Coordinates of C-alpha atoms and ligand atoms in Angstrom, one line a residue:
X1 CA -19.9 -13.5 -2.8
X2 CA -19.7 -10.2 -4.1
X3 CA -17.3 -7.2 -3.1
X4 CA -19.9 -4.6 -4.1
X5 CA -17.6 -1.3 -4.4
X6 CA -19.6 -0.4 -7.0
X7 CA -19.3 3.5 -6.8
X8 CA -17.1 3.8 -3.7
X9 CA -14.6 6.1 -3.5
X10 CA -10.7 5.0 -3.3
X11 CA -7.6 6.5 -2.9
X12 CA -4.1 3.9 -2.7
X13 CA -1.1 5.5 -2.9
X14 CA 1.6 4.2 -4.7
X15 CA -0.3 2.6 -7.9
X16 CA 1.2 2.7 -11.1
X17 CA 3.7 -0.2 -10.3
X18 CA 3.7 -4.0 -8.7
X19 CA 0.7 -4.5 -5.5
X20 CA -0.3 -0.9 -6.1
X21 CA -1.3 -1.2 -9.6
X22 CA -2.9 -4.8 -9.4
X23 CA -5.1 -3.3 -6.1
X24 CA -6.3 0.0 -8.0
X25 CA -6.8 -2.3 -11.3
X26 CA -8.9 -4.8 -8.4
X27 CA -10.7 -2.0 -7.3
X28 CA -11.6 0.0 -10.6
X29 CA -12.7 -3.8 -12.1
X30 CA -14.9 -4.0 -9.0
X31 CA -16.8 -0.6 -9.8
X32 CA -15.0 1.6 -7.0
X33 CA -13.6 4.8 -8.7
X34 CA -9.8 5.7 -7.8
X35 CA -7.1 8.3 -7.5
X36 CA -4.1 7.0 -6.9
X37 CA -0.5 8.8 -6.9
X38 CA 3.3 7.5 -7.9
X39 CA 6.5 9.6 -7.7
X40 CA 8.1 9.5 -11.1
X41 CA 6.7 10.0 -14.9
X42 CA 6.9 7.7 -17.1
X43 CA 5.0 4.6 -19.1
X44 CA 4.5 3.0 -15.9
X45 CA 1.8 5.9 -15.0
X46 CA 1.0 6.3 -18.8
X47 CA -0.2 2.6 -19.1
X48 CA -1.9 2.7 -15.7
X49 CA -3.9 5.9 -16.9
X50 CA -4.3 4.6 -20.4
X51 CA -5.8 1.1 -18.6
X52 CA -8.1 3.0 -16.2
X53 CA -9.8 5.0 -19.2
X54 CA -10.5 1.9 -21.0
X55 CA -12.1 0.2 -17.9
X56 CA -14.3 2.9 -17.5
X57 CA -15.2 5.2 -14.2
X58 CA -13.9 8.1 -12.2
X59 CA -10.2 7.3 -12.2
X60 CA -7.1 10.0 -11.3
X61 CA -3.0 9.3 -11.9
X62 CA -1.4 12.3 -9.8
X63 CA 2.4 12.7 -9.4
X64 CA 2.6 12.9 -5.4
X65 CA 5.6 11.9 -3.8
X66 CA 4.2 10.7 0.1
X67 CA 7.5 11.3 2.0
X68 CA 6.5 15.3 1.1
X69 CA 4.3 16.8 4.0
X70 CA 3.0 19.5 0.7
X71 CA 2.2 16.3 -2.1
X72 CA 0.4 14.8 1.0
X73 CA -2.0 17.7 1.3
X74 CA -2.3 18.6 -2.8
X75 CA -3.2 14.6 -2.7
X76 CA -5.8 15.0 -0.3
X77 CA -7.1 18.2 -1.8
X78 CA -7.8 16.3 -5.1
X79 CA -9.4 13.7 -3.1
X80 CA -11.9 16.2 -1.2
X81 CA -12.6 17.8 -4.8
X82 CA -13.2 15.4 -7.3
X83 CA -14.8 12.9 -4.9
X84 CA -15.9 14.3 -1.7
X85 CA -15.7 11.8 0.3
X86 CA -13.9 8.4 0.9
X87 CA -15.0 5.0 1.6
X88 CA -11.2 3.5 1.4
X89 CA -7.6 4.3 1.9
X90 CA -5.2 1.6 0.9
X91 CA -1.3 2.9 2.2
X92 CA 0.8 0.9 -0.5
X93 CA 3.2 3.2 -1.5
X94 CA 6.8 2.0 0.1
X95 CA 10.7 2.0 -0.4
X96 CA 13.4 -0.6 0.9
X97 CA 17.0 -0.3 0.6
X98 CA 19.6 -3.3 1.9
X99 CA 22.3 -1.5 4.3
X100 CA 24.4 -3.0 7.0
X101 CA 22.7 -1.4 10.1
X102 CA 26.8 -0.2 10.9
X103 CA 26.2 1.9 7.7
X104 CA 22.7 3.2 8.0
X105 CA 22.8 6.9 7.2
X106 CA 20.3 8.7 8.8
X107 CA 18.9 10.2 5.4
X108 CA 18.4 6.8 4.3
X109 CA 16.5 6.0 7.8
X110 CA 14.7 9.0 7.3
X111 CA 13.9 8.3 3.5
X112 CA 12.6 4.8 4.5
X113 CA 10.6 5.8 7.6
X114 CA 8.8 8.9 6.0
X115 CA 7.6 7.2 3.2
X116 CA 6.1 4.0 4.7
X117 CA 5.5 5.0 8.4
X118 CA 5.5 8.7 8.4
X119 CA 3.4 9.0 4.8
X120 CA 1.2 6.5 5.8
X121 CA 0.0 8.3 9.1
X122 CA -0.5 11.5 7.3
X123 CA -2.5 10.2 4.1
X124 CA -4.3 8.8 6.9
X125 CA -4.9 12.0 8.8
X126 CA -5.2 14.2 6.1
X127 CA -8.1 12.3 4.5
X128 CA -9.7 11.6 7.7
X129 CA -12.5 14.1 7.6
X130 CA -13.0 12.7 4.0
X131 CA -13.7 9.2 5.6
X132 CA -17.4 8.0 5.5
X133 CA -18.9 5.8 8.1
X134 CA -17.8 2.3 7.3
X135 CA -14.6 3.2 5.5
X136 CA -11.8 1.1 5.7
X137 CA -8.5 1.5 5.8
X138 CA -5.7 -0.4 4.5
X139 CA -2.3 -0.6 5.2
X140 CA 0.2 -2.6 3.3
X141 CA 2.7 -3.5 5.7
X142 CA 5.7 -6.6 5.4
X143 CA 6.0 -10.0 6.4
X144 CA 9.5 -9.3 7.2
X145 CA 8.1 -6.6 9.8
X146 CA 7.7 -9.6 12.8
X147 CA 10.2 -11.5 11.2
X148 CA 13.4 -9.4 11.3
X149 CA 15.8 -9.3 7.8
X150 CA 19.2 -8.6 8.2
X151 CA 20.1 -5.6 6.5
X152 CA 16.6 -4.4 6.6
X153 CA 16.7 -2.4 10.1
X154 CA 14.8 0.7 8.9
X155 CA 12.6 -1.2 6.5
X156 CA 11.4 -3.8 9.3
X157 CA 11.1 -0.7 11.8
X158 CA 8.8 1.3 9.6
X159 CA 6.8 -1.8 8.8
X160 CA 6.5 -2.6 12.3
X161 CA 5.4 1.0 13.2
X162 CA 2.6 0.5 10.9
X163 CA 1.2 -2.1 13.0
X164 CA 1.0 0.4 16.6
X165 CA -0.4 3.3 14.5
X166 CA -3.0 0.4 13.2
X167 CA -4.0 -0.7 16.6
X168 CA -4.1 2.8 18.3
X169 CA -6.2 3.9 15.2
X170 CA -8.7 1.1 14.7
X171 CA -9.6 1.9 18.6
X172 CA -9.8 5.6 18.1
X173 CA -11.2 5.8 14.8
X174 CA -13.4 2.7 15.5
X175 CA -16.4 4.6 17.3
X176 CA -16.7 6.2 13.7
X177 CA -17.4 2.8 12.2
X178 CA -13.9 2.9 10.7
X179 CA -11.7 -0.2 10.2
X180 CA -8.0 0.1 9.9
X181 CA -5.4 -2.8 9.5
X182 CA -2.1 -4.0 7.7
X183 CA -1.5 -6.3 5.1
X184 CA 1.4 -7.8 5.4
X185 CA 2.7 -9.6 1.9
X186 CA 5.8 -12.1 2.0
X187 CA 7.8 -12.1 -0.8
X188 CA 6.0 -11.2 -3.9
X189 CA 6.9 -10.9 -7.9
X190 CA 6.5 -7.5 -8.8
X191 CA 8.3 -7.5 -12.4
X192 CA 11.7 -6.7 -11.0
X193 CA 14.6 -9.0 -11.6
X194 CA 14.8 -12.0 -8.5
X195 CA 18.5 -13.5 -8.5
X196 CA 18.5 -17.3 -9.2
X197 CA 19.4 -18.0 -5.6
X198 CA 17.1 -15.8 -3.5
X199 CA 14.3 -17.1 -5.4
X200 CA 15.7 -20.6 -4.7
X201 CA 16.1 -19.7 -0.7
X202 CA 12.7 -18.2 -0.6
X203 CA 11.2 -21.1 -2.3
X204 CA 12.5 -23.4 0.8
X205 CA 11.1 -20.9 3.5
X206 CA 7.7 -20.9 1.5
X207 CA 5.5 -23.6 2.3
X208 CA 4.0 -23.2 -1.1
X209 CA 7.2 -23.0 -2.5
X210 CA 6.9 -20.1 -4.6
X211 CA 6.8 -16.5 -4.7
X212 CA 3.5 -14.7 -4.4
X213 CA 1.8 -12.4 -7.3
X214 CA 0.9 -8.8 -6.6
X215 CA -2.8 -10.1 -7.7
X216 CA -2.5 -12.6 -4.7
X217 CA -2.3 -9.6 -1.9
X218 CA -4.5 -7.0 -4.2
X219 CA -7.4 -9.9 -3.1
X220 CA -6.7 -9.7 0.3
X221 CA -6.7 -6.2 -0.1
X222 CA -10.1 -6.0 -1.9
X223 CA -12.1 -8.1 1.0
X224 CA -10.8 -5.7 3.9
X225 CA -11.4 -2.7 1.8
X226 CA -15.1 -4.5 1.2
X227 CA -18.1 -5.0 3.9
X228 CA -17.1 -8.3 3.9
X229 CA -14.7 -8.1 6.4
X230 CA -17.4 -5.8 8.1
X231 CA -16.2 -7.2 11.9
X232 CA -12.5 -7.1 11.1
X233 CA -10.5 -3.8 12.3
X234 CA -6.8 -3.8 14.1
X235 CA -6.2 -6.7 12.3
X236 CA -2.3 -7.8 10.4
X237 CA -3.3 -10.4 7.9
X238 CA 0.0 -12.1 6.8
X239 CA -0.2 -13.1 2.8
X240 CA 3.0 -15.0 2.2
X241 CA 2.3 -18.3 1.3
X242 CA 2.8 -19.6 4.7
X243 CA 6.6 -18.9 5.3
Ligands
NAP301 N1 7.2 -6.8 -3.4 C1 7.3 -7.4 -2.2 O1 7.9 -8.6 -2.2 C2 6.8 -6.9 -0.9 C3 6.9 -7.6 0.2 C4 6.4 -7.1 1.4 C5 5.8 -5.9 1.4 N2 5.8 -5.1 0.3 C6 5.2 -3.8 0.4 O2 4.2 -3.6 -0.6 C7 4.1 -2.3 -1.0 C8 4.3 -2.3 -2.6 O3 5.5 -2.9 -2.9 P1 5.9 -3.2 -4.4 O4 6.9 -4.3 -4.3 O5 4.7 -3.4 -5.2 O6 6.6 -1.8 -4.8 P2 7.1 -1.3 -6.2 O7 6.9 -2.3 -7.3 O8 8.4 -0.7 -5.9 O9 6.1 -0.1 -6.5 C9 6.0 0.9 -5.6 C10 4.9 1.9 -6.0 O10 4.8 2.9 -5.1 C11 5.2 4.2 -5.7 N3 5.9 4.9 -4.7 C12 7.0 4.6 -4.1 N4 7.4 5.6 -3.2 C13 6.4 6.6 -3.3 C14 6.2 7.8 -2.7 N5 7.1 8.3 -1.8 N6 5.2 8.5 -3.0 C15 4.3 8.1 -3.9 N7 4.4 6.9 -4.5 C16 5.5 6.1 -4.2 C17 5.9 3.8 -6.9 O11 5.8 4.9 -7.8 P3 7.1 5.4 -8.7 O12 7.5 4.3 -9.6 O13 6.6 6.6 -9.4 O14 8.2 5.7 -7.6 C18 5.2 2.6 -7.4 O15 4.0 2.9 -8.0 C19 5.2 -1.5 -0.3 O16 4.7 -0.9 0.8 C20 6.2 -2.6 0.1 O17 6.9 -2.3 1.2 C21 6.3 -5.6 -0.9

């Protein structure tokens, strides 16, 4: 079976680090060209860039910080000039912090909600006169959304928004042939440093018994941002390993 992106348009926000990076890498390998944003310089985005020039295609790394109504639009703007139009939107850019709900400051809530819930609905609505019949729309979403973490109140909140604003827009957006729906990864190794005991914990709630790879929910990523999941839209496909 093949994806065939060849020559379709991408944007996913959030790339130049853990799922983000291994789902523009999926979709560049695939023949899609991509612009993809991240907040903060450094060799993460260098090596990104340097890896997208060697692959070949149309690629863009833009500084664009999501949870900033004015990076959303300068984001779009490149979008509608360098390509025109869009075939797919994968929403992967996220943050998670681990506060007692008794101590939740609203500027963390705020943080937290803008940049996966609110940023998400307005990449979505800013690119959607870019949006070509057939596009699809991906959202990365959490596990922990329909599971509830402790600690995780706004984090599981904003997750679980993304799920309504996925269901409201596959209807609405749906007469335009546009498919919208959540991915919604378990735990996943993303590089960053997994104390001996959490990894231990999550390997008894997993029935695999191990963590996932950011290649693992890139895959998942690929088939609903490809024709072949030409009949699925509203959908939340969990990708944990079957916790
Ligand atoms: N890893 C997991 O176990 C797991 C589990 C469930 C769900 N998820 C979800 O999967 C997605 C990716 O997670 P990850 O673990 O791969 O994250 P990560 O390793 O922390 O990487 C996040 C990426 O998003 C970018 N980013 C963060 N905030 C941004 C913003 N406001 N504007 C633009 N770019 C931003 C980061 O760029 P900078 O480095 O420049 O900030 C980085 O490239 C998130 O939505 C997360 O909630 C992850």
């Amino acid at each position: 079976m093949e994806l065939r992106l060849a020559g379709k348009k991408a944007i996913v926000t959030g790339g130049t680090r853990g799922i983000g990076r291994a789902v523009v890498l999926g979709l560049a390998r695939a023949g899609a060209d991509v612009i993809t944003c991240h907040r903060q310089e450094g060799e993460a985005a260098d090596r990104l860039a340097r890896e997208l020039k060697e692959l070949g295609g149309d690629h863009h790394v833009i500084k664009a910080d999501i949870g900033r109504p004015e990076d959303i639009e300068r984001l779009v703007e490149e979008c509608r000039s360098r390509f025109g139009s869009l075939d797919v939107v994968v929403n992967n850019a996220g943050v998670i912090s681990h506060i007692p709900f008794a101590e939740l400051p609203l500027e963390e809530w705020r943080r937290v909600l803008d940049t996966n819930l609110t940023g998400t609905a307005f990449v979505v609505g800013g690119t959607l006169p870019l949006l070509t019949a057939g596009a699809s729309v991906v959202n990365v979403g959490s596990r922990a959304a329909t599971v509830g973490v402790p600690l995780r109140a706004h984090y599981t909140a904003a997750k679980a928004g993304l799920i309504g604003l996925t269901r409201s827009l596959a209807k609405e957006l749906g007469p335009r042939g546009i498919r919208v729906n959540v991915v919604a990864p378990g735990p996943v190794e993303t590089g960053g440093e997994i104390p001996a005991p959490v990894r231990e914990r999550y390997r008894n709630l997993i029935a695999l018994g191990r963590l996932g790879v950011s290649e693992e929910i890139a895959n998942v990523v690929l088939f609903l941002a490809s024709d072949l999941s030409s009949f699925v839209s509203g959908e939340t496909i969990h990708v944990d390993g079957g916790i």
